[in-house]
Structures are given as C-alpha cells and as structure tokens.
mmCIF file of C-alpha atoms and ligand atoms in Angstrom:
data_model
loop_
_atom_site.group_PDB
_atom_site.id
_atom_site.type_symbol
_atom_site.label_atom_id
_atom_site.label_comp_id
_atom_site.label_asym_id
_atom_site.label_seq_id
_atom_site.Cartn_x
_atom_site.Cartn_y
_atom_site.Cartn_z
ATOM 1 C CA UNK A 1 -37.809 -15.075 -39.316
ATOM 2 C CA UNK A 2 -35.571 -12.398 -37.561
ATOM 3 C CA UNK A 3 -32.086 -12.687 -37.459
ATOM 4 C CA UNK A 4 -29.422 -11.646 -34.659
ATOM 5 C CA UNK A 5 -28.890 -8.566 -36.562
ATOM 6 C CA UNK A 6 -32.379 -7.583 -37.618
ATOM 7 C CA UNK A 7 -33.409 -8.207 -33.923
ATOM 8 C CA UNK A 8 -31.052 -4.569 -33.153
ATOM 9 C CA UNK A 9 -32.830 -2.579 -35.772
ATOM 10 C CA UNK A 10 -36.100 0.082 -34.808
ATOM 11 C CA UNK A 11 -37.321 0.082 -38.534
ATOM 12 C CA UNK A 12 -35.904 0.138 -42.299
ATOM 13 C CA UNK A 13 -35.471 3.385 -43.858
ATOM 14 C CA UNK A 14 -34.065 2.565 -47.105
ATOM 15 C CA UNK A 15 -35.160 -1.058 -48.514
ATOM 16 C CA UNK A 16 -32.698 -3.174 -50.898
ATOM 17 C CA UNK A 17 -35.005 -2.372 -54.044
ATOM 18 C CA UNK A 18 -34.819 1.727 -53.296
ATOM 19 C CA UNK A 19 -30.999 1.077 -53.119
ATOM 20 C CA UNK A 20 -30.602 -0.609 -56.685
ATOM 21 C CA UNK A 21 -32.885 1.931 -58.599
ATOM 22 C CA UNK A 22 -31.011 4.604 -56.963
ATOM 23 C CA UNK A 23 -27.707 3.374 -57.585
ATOM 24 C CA UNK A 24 -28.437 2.232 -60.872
ATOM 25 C CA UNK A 25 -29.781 6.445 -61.568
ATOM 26 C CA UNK A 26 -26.292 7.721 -59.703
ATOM 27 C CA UNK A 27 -24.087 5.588 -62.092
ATOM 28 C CA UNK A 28 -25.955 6.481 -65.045
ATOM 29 C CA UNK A 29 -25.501 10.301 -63.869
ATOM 30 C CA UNK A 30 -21.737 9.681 -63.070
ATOM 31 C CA UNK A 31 -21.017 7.853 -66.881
ATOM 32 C CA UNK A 32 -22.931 10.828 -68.498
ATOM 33 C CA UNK A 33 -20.612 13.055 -66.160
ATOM 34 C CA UNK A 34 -17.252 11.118 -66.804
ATOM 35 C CA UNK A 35 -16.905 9.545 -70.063
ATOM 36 C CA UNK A 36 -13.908 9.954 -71.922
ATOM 37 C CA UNK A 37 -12.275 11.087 -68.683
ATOM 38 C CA UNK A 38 -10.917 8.084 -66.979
ATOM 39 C CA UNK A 39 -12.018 8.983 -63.982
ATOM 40 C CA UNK A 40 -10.270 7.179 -60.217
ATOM 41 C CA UNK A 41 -13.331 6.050 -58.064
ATOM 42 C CA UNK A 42 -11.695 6.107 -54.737
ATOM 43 C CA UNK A 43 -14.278 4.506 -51.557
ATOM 44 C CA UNK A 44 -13.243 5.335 -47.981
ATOM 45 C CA UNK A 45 -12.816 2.261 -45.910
ATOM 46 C CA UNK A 46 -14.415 0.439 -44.598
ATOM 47 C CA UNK A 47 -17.839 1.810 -45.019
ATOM 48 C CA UNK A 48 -17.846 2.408 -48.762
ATOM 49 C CA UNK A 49 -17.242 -1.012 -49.901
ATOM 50 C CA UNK A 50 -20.511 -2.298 -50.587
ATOM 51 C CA UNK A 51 -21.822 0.921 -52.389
ATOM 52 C CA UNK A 52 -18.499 1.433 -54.076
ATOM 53 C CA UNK A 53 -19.155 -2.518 -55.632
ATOM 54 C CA UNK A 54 -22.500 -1.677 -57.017
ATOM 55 C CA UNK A 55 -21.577 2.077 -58.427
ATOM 56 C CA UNK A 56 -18.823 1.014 -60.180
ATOM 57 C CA UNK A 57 -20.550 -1.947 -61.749
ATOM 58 C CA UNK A 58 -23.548 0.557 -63.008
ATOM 59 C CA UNK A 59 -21.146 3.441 -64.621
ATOM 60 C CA UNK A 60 -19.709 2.162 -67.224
ATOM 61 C CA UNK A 61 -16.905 4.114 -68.213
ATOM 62 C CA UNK A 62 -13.204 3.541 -68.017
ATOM 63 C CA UNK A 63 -11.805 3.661 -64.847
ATOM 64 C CA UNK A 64 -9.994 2.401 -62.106
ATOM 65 C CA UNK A 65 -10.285 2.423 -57.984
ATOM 66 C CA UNK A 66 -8.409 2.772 -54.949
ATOM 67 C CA UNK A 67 -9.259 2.669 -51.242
ATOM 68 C CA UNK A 68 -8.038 5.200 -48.778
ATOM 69 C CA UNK A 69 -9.022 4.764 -45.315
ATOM 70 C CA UNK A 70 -9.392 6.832 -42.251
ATOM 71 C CA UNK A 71 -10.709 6.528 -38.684
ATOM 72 C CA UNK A 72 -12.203 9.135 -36.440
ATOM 73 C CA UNK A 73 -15.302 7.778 -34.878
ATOM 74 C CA UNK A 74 -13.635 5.347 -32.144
ATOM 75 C CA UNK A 75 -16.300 2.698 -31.454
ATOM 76 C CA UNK A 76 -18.669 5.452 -30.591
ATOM 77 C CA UNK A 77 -21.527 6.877 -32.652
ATOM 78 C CA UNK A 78 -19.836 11.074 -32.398
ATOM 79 C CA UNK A 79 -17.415 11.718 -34.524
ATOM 80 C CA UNK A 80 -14.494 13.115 -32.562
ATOM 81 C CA UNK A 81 -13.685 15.333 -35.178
ATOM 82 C CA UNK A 82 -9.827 14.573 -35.666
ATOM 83 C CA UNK A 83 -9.476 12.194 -39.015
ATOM 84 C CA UNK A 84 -6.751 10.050 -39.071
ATOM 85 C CA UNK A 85 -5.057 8.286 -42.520
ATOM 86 C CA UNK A 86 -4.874 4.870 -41.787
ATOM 87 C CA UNK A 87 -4.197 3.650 -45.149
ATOM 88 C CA UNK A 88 -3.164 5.977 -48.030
ATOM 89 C CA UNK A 89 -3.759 5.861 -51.614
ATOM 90 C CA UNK A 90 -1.554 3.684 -53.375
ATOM 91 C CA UNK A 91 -1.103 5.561 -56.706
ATOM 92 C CA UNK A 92 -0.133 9.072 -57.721
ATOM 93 C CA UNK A 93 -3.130 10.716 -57.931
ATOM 94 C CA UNK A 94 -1.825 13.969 -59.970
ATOM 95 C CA UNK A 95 -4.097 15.165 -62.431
ATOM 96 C CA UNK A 96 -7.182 12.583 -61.774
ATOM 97 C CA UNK A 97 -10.525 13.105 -62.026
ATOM 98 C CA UNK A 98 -10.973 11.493 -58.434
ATOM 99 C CA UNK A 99 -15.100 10.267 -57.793
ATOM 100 C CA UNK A 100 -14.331 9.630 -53.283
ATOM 101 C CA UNK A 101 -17.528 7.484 -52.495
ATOM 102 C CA UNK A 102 -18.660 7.383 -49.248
ATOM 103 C CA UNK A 103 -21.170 5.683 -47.212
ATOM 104 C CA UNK A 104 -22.623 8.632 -45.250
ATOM 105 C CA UNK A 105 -21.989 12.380 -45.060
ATOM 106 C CA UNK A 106 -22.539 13.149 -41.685
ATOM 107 C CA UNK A 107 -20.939 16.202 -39.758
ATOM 108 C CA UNK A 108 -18.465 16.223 -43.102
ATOM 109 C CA UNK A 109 -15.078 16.070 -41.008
ATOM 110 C CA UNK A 110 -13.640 13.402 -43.143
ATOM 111 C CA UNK A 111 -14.936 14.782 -46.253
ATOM 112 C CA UNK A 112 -13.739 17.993 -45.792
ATOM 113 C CA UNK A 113 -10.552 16.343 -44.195
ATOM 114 C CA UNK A 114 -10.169 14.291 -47.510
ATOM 115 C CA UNK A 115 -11.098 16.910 -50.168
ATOM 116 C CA UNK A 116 -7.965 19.368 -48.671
ATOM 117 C CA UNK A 117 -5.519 16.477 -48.864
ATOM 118 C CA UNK A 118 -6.391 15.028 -52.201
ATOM 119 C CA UNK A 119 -6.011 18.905 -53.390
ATOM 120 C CA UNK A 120 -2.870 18.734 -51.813
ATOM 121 C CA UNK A 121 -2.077 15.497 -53.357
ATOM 122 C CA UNK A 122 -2.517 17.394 -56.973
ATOM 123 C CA UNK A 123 -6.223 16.086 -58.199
ATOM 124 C CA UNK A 124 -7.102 17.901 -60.881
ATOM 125 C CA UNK A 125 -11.123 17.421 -60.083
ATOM 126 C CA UNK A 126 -12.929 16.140 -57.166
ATOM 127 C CA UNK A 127 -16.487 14.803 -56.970
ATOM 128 C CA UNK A 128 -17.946 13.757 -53.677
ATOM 129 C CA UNK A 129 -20.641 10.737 -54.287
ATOM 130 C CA UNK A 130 -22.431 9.378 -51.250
ATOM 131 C CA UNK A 131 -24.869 6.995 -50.498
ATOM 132 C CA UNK A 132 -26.706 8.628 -47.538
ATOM 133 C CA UNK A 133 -26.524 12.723 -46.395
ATOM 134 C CA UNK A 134 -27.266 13.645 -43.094
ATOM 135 C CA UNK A 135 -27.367 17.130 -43.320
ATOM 136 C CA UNK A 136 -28.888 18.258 -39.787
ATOM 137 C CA UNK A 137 -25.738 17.152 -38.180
ATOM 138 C CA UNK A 138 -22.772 19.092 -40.719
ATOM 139 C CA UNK A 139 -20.112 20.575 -38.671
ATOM 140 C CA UNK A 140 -18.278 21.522 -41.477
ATOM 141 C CA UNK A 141 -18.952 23.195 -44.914
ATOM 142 C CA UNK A 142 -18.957 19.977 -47.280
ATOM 143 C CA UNK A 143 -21.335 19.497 -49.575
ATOM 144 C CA UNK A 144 -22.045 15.923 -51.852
ATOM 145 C CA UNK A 145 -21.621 16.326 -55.483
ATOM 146 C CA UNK A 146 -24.605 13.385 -55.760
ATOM 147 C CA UNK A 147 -26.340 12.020 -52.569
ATOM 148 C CA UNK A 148 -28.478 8.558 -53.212
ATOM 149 C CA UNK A 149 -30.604 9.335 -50.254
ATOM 150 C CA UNK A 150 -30.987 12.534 -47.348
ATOM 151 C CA UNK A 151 -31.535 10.394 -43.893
ATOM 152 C CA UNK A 152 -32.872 12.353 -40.516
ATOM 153 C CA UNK A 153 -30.900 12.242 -37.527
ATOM 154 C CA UNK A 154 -30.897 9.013 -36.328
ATOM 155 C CA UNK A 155 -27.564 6.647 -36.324
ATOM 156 C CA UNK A 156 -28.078 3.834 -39.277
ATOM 157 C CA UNK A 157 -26.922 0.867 -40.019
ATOM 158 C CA UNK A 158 -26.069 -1.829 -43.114
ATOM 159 C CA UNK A 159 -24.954 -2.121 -46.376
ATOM 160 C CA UNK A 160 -21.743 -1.099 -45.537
ATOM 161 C CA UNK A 161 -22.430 1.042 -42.478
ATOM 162 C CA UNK A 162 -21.751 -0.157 -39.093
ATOM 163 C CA UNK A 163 -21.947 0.293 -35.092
ATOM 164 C CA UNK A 164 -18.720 -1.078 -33.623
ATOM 165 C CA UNK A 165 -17.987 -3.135 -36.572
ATOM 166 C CA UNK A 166 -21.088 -4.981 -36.619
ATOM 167 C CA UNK A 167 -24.721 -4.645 -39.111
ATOM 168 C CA UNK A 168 -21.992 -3.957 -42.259
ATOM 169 C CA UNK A 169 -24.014 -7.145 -43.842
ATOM 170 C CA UNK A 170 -27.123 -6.176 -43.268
ATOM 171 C CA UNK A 171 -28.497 -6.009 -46.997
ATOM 172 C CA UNK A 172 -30.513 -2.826 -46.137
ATOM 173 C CA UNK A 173 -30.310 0.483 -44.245
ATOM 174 C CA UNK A 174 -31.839 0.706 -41.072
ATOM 175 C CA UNK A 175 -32.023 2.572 -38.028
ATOM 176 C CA UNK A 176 -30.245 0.790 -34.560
ATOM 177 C CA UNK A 177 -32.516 0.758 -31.780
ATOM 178 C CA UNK A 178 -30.911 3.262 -29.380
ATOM 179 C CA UNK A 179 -30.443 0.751 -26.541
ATOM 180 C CA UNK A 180 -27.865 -1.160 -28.525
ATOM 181 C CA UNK A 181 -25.716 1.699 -28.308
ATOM 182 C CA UNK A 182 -26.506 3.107 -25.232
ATOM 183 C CA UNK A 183 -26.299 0.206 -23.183
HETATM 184 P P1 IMP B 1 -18.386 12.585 -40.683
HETATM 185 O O1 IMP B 1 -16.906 12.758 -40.690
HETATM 186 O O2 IMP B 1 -19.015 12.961 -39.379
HETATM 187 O O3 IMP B 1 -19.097 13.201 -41.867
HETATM 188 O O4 IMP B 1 -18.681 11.052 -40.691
HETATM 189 C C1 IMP B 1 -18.370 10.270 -41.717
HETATM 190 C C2 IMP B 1 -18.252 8.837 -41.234
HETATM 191 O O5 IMP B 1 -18.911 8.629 -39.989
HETATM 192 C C3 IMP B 1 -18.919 7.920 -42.203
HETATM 193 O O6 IMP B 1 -18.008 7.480 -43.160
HETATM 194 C C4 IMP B 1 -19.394 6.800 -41.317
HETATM 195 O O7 IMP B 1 -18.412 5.817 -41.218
HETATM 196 C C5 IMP B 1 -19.591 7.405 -39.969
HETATM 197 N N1 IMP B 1 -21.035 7.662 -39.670
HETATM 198 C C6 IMP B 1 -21.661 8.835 -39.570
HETATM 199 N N2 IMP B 1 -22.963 8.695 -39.297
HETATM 200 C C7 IMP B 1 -23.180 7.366 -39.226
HETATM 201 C C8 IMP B 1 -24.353 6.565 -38.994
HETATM 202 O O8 IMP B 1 -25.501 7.017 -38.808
HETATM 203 N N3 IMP B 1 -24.141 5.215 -38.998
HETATM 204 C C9 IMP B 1 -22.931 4.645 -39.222
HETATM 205 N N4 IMP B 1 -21.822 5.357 -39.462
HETATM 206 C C10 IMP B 1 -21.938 6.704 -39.454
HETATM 207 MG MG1 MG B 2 -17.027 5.306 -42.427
#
C-alpha cells in the first residue's frame, strides 16, 4: 500500500538493499584507510544522520563523532549559497583525522564552506565521505574523497534527505515529484 510520503515520490533511484551493500563497501574502504588513526567522523546536520548511523557501525576502527550543523538552503530546493554555523563542533578538533559525512554533495557550498573552517580550526587531515554526488550542479571546486552513489539532476529525497523537513524517514532515496515543490 502507498503511504503519505511515498504518494510525493516520481520513482526510486537508490533502493534500501543498494544502500547497505554500498555502505557496508565505503566502511570497509574507510577502516582499511583509518586504522590505527583514531579518526573523528563528524556528519552535518541534519541530513547526515541516518548515513552517519550505518557508516560508523560498518568501519570498525576506533573513533569517535561529532555533529556540526549548518543551514543555507531556506525551505527551498537552491542553495542560496551563504552557509551559516548553526551549531559548532563541540571538541577541539586540532590535529584530527576528521571523516565530515554528508548526505549529498550538491553545488559544494557547504563543503567547501566546511573544509576552509575545519583547516582553520587546525585538522590535521580531512576526508569528505558522502552518500550521494550530484556533480552537474557544483558551483564550487569540492570534490568527495568517497561518494556511495553519483545521482542526475533531479532534487531527492529520504534516508536522511529532506524537502522542507519532511521524506527524512523515507527508508530509500527517491526523486520528489516536482509538483510538491512547485506548488
Ligand atoms: P550544497 O551546499 O549545494 O552542496 O548542498 C549541500 C546540502 O544541500 C546538502 O547537505 C543537502 O542538505 C542539500 N541538498 C542538495 N541537494 C539536495 C537534494 O536533491 N535533496 C535534498 N537536499 C539536497
Ligand atoms: Mg543537508
């Protein structure tokens, strides 16, 4: 039966089961890249947090996590370009191997935004680890370190990933019929 949210989505692009193999590849990659380093996985809010749950839980090396969170998108599906802290690392970060995981690189403001301060903050390595790249639409020269999956241009929802707050729950990716944002 469809659901309220799977009623607002065109078609799936990424199913549940491509998401676990995948993840379960990028944290083998990232333990084989980070052991014996102690790495600090740090998600940005609030997109990350279902992709940051299942990458730590399939790296298994020490570590430990933070959240940082910024806003620039405004209830609207541009990014407005000007990234805003709206809640800051709680640690000192100098000298960490720092792993930011993201839900989507899209026009790779608040990447770039975020690598420059966390330099500036004293890391002593960053990796960029995202679930989905949308490369057609970069803005800015940012690149992911690991990318689970390259998506077209086409504004996606679930698994972290919202529209105005809403579809984070959704247990998949999927594109949003246009008229739910356009109306
Ligand atoms: P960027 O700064 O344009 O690279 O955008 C990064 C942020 O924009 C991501 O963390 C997402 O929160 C949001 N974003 C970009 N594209 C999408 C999309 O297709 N669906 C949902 N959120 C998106
Ligand atoms: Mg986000």
């Amino acid at each position: 039966m469809i659901n309220e949210l799977e009623k607002d989505i065109a078609r799936v692009l990424v199913t549940e089961e491509e998401i676990r193999t995948r993840i379960g590849e990028m944290g083998r990659e990232l333990a084989e890249r980070f052991q014996g380093k102690n790495p600090l996985f740090l998600g940005v809010l609030k997109g990350c947090f279902v992709f940051m749950a299942d990458l730590v839980r399939a790296c298994p090396v020490n570590s430990d996590l933070e959240f940082i969170a910024v806003s620039s998108y405004q209830n609207s599906t541009m990014s407005s370009g000007r990234v805003q802290i709206t809640h800051d690392v709680q640690q000192d970060i100098t000298g960490r191997d720092i792993i930011i995981v993201e839900d989507i690189l899209d026009s790779g403001n608040t990447l770039a935004f975020l690598k420059n301060y966390l330099m500036t903050k004293g890391a002593a390595s960053i990796t960029i680890v995202t679930l989905l790249d949308k490369p057609s639409r970069r803005a800015k020269a940012v690149d992911a370190d690991l990318a689970g999956f390259v998506v077209p241009d086409e504004f996606v929802v679930g698994y972290g990933l919202d529209f105005a707050q809403h579809y984070r729950n959704l247990p998949y990716i999927g594109v949003l019929k246009p008229e739910v944002y356009t109306k």
